[in-house]
Coordinates of C-alpha atoms and ligand atoms in Angstrom, one line a residue:
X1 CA -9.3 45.7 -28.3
X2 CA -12.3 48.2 -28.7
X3 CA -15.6 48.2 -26.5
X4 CA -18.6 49.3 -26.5
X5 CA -20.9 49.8 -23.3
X6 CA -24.3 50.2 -23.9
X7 CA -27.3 51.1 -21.9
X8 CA -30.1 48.3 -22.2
X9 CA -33.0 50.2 -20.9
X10 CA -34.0 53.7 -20.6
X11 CA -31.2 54.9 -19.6
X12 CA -29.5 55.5 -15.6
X13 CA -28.3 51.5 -16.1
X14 CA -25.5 52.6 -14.0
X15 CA -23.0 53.3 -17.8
X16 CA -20.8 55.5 -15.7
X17 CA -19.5 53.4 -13.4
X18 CA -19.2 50.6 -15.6
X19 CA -16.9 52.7 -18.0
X20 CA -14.8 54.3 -15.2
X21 CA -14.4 50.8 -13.9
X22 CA -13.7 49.0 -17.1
X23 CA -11.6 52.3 -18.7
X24 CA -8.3 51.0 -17.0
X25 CA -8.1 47.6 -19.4
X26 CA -8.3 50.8 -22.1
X27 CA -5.9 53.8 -23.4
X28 CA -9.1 55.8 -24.2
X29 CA -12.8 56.6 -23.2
X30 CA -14.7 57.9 -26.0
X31 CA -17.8 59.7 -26.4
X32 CA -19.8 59.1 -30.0
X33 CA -23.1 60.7 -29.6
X34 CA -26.0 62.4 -27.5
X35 CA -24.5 65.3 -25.4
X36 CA -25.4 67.5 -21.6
X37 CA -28.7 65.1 -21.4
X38 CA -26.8 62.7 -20.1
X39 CA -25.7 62.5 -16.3
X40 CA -23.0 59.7 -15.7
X41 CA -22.6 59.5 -11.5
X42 CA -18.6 58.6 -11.2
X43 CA -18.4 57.6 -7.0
X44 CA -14.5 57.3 -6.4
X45 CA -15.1 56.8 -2.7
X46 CA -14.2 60.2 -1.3
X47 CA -15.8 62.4 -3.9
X48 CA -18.4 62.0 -7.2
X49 CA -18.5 63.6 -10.3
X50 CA -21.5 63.9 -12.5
X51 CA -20.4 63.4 -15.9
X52 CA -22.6 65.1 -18.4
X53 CA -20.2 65.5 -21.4
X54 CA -16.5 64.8 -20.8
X55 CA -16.3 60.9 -20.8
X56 CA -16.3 58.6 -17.9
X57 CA -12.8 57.7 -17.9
X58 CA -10.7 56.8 -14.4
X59 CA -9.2 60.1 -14.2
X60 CA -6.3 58.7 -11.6
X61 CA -5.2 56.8 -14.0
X62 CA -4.4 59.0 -16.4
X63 CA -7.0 57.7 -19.3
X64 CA -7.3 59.6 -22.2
X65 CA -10.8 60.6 -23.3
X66 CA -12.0 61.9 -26.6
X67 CA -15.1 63.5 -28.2
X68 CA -16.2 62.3 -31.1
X69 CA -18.2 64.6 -34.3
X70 CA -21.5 62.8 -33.1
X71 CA -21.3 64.7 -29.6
X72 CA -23.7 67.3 -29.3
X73 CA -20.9 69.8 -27.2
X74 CA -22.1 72.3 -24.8
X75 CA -19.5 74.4 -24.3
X76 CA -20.5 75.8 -20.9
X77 CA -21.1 72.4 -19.6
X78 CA -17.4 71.4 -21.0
X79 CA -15.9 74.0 -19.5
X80 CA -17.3 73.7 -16.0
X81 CA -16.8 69.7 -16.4
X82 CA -13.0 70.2 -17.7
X83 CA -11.8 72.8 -14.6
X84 CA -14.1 69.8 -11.9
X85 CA -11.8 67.5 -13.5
X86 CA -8.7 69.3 -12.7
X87 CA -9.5 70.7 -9.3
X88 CA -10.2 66.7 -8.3
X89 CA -7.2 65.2 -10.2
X90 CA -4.8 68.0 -11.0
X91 CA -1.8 65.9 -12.0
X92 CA -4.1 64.1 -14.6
X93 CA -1.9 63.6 -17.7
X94 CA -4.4 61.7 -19.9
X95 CA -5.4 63.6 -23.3
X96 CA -8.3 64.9 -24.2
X97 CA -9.4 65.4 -27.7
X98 CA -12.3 66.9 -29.4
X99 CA -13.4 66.5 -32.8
X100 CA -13.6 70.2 -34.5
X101 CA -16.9 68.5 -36.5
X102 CA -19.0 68.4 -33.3
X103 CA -22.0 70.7 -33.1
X104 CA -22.3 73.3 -30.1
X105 CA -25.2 73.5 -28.3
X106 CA -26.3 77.0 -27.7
X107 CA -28.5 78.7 -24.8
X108 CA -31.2 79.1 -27.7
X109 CA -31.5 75.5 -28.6
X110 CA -32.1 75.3 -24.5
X111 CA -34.5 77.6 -24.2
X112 CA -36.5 76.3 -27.6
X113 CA -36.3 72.7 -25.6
X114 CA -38.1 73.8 -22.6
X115 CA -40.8 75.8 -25.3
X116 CA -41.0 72.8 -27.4
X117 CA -41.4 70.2 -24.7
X118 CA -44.4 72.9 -23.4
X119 CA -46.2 71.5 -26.0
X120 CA -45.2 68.1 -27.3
X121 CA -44.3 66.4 -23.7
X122 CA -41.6 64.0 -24.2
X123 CA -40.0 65.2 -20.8
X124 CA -37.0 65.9 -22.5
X125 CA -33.9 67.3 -20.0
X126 CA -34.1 70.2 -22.0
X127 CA -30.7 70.6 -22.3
X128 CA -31.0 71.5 -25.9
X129 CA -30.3 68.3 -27.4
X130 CA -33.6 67.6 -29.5
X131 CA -33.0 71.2 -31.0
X132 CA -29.4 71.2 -31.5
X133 CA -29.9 67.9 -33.5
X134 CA -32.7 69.3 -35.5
X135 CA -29.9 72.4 -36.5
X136 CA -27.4 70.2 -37.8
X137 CA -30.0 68.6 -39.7
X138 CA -31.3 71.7 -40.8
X139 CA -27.8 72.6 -41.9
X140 CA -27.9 75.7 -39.8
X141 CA -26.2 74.8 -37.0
X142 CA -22.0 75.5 -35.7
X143 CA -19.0 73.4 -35.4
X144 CA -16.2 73.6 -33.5
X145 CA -14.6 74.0 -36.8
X146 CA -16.9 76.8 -37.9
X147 CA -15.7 78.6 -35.2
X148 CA -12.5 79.3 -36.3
X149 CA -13.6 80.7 -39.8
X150 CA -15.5 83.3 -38.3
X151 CA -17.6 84.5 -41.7
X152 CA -18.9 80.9 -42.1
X153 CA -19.8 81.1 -38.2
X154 CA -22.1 84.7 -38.8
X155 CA -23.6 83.2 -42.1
X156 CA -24.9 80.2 -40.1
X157 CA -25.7 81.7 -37.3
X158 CA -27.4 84.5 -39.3
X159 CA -29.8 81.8 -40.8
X160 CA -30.1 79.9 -37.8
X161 CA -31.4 83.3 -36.1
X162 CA -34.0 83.8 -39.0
X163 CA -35.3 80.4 -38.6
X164 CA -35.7 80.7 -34.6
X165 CA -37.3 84.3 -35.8
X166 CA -40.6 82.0 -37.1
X167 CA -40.9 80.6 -33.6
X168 CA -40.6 83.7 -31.8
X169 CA -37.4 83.3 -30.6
X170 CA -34.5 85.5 -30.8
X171 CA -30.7 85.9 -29.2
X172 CA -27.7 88.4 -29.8
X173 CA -25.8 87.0 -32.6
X174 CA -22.7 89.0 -31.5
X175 CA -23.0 87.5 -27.7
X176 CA -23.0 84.0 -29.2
X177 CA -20.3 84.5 -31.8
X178 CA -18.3 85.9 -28.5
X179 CA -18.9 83.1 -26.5
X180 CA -18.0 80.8 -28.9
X181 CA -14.7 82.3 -29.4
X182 CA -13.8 82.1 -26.2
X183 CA -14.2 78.4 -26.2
X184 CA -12.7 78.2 -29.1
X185 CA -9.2 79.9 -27.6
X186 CA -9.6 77.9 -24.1
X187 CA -9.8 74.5 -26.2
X188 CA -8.3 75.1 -29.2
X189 CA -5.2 72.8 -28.7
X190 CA -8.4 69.5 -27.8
X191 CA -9.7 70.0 -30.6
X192 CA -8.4 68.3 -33.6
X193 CA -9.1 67.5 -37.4
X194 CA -11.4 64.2 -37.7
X195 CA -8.7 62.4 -39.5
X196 CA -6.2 63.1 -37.0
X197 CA -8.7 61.7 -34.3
X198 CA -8.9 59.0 -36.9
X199 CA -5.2 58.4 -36.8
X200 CA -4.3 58.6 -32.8
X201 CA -7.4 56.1 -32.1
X202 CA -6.9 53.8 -34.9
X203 CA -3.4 52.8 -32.7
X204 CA -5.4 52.5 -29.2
X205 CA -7.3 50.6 -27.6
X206 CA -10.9 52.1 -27.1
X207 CA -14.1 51.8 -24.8
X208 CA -16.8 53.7 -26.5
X209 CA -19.3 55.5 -23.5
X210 CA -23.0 55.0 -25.0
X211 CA -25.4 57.4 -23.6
X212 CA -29.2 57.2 -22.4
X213 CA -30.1 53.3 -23.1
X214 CA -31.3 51.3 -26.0
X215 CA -34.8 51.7 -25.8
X216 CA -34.4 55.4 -25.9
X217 CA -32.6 55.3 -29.4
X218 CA -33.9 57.3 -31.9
X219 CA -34.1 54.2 -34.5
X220 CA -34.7 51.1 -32.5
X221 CA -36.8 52.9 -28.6
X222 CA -39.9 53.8 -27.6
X223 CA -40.4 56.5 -30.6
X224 CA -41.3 59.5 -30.0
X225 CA -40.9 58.8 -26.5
X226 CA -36.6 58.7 -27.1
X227 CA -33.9 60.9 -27.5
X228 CA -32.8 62.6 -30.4
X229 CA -29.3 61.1 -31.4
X230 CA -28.4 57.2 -31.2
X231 CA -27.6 55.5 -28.4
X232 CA -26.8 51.9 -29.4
X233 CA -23.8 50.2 -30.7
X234 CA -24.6 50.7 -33.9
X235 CA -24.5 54.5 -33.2
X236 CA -21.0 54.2 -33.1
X237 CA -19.2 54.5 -36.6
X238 CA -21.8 56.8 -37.3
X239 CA -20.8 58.8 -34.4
X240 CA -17.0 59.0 -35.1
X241 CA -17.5 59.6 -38.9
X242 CA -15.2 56.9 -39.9
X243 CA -15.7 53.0 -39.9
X244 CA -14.7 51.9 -35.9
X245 CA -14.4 48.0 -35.0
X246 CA -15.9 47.2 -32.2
X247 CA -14.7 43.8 -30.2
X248 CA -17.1 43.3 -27.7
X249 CA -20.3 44.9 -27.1
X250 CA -21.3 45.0 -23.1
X251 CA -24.6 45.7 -22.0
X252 CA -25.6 47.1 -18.8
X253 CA -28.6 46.7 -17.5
X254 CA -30.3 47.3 -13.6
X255 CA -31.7 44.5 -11.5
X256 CA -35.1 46.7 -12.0
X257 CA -36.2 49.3 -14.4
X258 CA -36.5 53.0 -14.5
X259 CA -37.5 55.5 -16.8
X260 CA -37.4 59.5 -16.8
X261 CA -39.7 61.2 -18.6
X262 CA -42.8 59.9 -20.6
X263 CA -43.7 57.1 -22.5
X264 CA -44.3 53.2 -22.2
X265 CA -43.1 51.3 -19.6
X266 CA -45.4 48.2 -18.8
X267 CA -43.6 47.1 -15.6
X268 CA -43.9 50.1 -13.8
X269 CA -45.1 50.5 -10.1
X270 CA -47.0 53.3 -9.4
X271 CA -47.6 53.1 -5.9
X272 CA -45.8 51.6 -2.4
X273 CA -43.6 48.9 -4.4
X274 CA -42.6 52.4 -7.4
X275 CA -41.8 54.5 -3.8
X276 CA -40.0 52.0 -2.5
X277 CA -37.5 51.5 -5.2
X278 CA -36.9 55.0 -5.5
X279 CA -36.2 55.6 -2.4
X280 CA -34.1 52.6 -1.6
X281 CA -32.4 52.8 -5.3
X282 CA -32.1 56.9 -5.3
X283 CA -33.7 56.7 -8.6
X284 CA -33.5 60.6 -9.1
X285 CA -32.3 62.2 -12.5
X286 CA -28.5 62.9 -12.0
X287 CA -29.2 65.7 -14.8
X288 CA -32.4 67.1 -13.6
X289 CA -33.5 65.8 -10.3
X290 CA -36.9 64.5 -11.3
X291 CA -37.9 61.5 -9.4
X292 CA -37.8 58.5 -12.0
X293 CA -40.5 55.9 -12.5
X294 CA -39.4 52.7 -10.9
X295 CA -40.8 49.3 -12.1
X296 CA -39.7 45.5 -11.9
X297 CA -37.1 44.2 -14.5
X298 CA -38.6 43.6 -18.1
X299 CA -37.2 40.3 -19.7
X300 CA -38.8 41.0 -23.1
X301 CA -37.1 44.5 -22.9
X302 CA -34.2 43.6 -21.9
X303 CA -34.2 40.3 -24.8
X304 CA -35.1 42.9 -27.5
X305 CA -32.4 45.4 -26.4
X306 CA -29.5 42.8 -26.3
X307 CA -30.1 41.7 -29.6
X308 CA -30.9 44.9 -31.6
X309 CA -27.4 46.1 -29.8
X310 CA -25.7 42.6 -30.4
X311 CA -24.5 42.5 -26.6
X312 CA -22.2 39.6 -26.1
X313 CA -21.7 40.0 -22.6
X314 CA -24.0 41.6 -19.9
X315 CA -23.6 43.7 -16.4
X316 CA -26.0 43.7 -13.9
X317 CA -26.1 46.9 -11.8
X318 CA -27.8 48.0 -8.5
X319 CA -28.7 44.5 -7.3
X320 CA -27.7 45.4 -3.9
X321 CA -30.4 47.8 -4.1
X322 CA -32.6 44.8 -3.6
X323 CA -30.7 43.3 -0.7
X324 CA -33.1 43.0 1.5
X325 CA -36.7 42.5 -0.5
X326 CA -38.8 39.9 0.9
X327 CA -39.9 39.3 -2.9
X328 CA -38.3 40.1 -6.5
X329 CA -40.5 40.0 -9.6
X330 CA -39.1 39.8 -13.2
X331 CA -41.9 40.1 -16.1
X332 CA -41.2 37.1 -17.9
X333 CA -43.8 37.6 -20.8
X334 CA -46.3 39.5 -21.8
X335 CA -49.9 38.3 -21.4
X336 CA -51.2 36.4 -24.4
X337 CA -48.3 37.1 -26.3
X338 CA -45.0 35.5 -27.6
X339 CA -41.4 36.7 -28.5
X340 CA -41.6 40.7 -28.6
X341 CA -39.9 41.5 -32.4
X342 CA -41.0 45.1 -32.2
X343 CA -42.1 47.6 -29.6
X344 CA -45.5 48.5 -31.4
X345 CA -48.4 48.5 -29.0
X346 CA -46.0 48.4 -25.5
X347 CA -48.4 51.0 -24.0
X348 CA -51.2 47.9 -23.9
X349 CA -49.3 44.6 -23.3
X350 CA -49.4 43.6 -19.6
X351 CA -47.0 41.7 -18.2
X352 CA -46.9 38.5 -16.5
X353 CA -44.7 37.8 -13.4
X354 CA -42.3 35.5 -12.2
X355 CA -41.4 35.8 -8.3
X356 CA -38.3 35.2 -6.7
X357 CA -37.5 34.7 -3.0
X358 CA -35.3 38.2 -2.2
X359 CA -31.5 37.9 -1.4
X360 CA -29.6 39.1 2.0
X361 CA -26.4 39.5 0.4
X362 CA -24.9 39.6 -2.9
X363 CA -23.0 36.2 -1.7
X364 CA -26.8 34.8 -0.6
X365 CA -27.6 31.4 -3.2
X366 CA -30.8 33.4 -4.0
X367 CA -29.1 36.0 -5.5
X368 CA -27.1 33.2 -7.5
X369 CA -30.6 31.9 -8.6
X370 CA -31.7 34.9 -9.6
X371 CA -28.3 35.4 -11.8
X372 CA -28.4 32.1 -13.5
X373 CA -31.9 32.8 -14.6
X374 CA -31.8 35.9 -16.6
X375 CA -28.2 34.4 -18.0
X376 CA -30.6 31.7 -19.2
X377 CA -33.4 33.8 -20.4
X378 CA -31.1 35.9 -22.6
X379 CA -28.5 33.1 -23.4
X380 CA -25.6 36.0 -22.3
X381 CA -23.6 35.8 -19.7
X382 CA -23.3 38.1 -16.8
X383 CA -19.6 38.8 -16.6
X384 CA -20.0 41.8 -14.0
X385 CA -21.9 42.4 -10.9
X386 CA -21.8 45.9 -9.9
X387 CA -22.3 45.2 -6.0
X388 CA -22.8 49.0 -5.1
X389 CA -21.9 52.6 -5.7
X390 CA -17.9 53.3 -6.1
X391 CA -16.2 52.4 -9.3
X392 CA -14.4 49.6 -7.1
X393 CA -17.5 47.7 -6.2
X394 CA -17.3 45.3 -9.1
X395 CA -17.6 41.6 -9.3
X396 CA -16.1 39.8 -12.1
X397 CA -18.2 36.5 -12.1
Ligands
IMP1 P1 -33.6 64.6 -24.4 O1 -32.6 63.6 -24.7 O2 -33.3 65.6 -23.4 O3 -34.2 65.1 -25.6 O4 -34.9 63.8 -23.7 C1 -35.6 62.8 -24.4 C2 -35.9 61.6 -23.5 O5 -34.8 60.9 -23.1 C3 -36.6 62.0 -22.2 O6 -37.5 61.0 -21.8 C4 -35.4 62.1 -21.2 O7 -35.8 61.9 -19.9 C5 -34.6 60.9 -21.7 N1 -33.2 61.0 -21.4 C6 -32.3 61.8 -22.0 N2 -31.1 61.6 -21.5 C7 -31.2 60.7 -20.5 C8 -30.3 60.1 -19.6 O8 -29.1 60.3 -19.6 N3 -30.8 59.2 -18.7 C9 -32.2 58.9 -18.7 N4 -33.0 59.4 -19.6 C10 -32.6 60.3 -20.4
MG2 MG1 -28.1 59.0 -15.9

């Protein structure tokens, strides 16, 4: 049985635990697209780990994980994440594959992030994803696969370095070509021919890892305020490069909203009520420690995401956070309008509250209420309450 777990906002739903949690009813965790951007918090009680690329899967169990051609790879950021993951579990006996057609993200495609965002101000984590994706589209970009065929690997990188050239930017071709290498050698038995990921997954049972949230996708968010890649179920075939079937797609969504970087967000709180989130929620970026914007939860959002994803069931994360609020708003519409089909215009629709009576517990009937009224708004159920940080703090309702 295969799985999907998507994001249903903007990202930082809490994905990461969800996986880790939900990765032992699977054989592998599998990453299909985005890259370093993201920053999956894993708390196993004694110790976390900040998954940025190798996938959120419960390492003391031994699940395999796998890397799929849509995965933008920084190979620094693998490395590092690989030897964290051996230091904390060094008897872990799960395999780990990587697709030779995944793109590597190089220092340059950083450094052209943080030069582009100068200028357009998306906000981006400028972990070179925007650029890297713009490469492979531009057809000058490496695979893990090029690397091993190292004329192909120079000619690329050769054009690639002309192109950059226009922008005023410029790197040692011989430096990268060397540091690729050496990835190459220290990973060389991961990473595997895409029909021989094909094969070994086809016999498994899978939980695809979505990154960053629906309404940052490149196809269906908050364009040009998203990421570069797809971060929806439907991102997932795509992402592998070969037809996957996906059984159930979960959603996970927070009891509030959040939102790094810029663009629309019509529930946000910009003063006491935004500070008080943050601080109470820890809403800072996992990857880049910028405070995030903190609103109320957006029903309208979260309707739209669930069915452009096709969510059948939902999770609801961090509504401990709230334990404690005299008051909990949900936007329930937006003024003078009716079903949202499309996100055109967000910047200017206003919402219009609904307020509940805050919980004391998780176990409190007004948390129950609270529960039974989004699973009635969105017509999905809520099969798991994440009730606080570690990857045991799960609910099954
Ligand atoms: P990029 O993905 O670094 O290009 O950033 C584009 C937008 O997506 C920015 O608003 C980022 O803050 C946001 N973003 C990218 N990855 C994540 C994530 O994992 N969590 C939350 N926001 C993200
Ligand atoms: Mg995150």
């Amino acid at each position: 049985m295969n799985r999907v777990v998507v994001g249903l906002q903007w990202g930082d739903e809490g994905k990461g635990k969800v996986v880790t949690y939900l990765s032992r009813y699977h054989d592998f965790v599998v990453r299909f697209s985005g890259g370093a951007n993201a920053g999956h918090t894993v708390n196993y009680g004694d110790f976390k780990m900040v998954h940025h690329l190798m996938p959120s899967a419960d390492f003391s169990r031994n699940v395999g994980v796998a890397i799929g051609s849509g995965v933008l790879l920084d190979p620094d950021v693998f490395s590092q994440e690989h030897r964290e993951l051996f230091d904390k579990f060094p008897g872990y006996s799960g395999k780990i594959l990587i697709s030779e057609n995944a793109h590597v993200v190089l220092d340059l495609h950083k450094r052209f992030d943080e030069m582009v965002d100068q200028l357009l101000r998306i906000g981006t984590t400028k972990r070179g994803i925007g650029p890297a994706t713009a490469d492979r589209a531009m057809r000058v970009s490496v695979r893990l696969a090029d690397i091993d065929d190292p004329e192909k690997m120079k000619t690329l990188l050769e054009k690639n370095l002309s192109l950059k050239k226009m922008y005023g930017l410029s790197a040692e071709l011989n430096e990268i070509v060397r540091r690729l290498e050496g990835f190459y050698q220290s990973f060389r038995e991961h990473i595997v021919p895409v029909l021989q990921l094909k094969r070994i997954l086809e016999e498994k049972s899978l939980l695809f890892e979505g990154t960053q949230g629906v309404l940052l996708d490149v196809d269906v968010g908050t364009y040009p305020y998203v990421t570069s890649t797809s971060c929806s179920s439907a991102g997932v075939s795509a992402g592998m490069g070969f037809p996957v079937k996906v059984d159930e797609v979960v959603g996970v969504f927070k009891a509030y909203t959040t939102r790094v970087g810029e663009g629309p967000f019509p529930t946000e709180l910009k003063g006491k009520e935004g500070e008080l989130l943050r601080e109470t929620g820890r809403e800072y970026g996992a990857t880049t420690g910028r405070p995030r914007r903190c609103g109320w939860l957006d029903l309208p959002l979260l309707k739209y995401a669930i069915e452009v994803a096709g969510v059948d069931v939902l999770v609801m994360t961090k509504a401990d956070v709230l334990v404690g609020f005299e008051k909990v708003k949900v936007c329930v519409k937006y003024k003078g309008e009716g079903e949202l089909l499309s996100l055109k215009g967000l910047e200017r629709k206003e919402p219009v509250y609904e307020t509940f009576d805050g919980w004391k517990s998780l176990e409190d009937e007004r948390f129950a209420r609270f529960v039974s009224f989004i699973e009635k708004e969105t017509g999905k159920k809520i099969k798991y309450v994440s009730t606080g940080e570690k990857v045991g703090d799960m609910l099954e309702v």
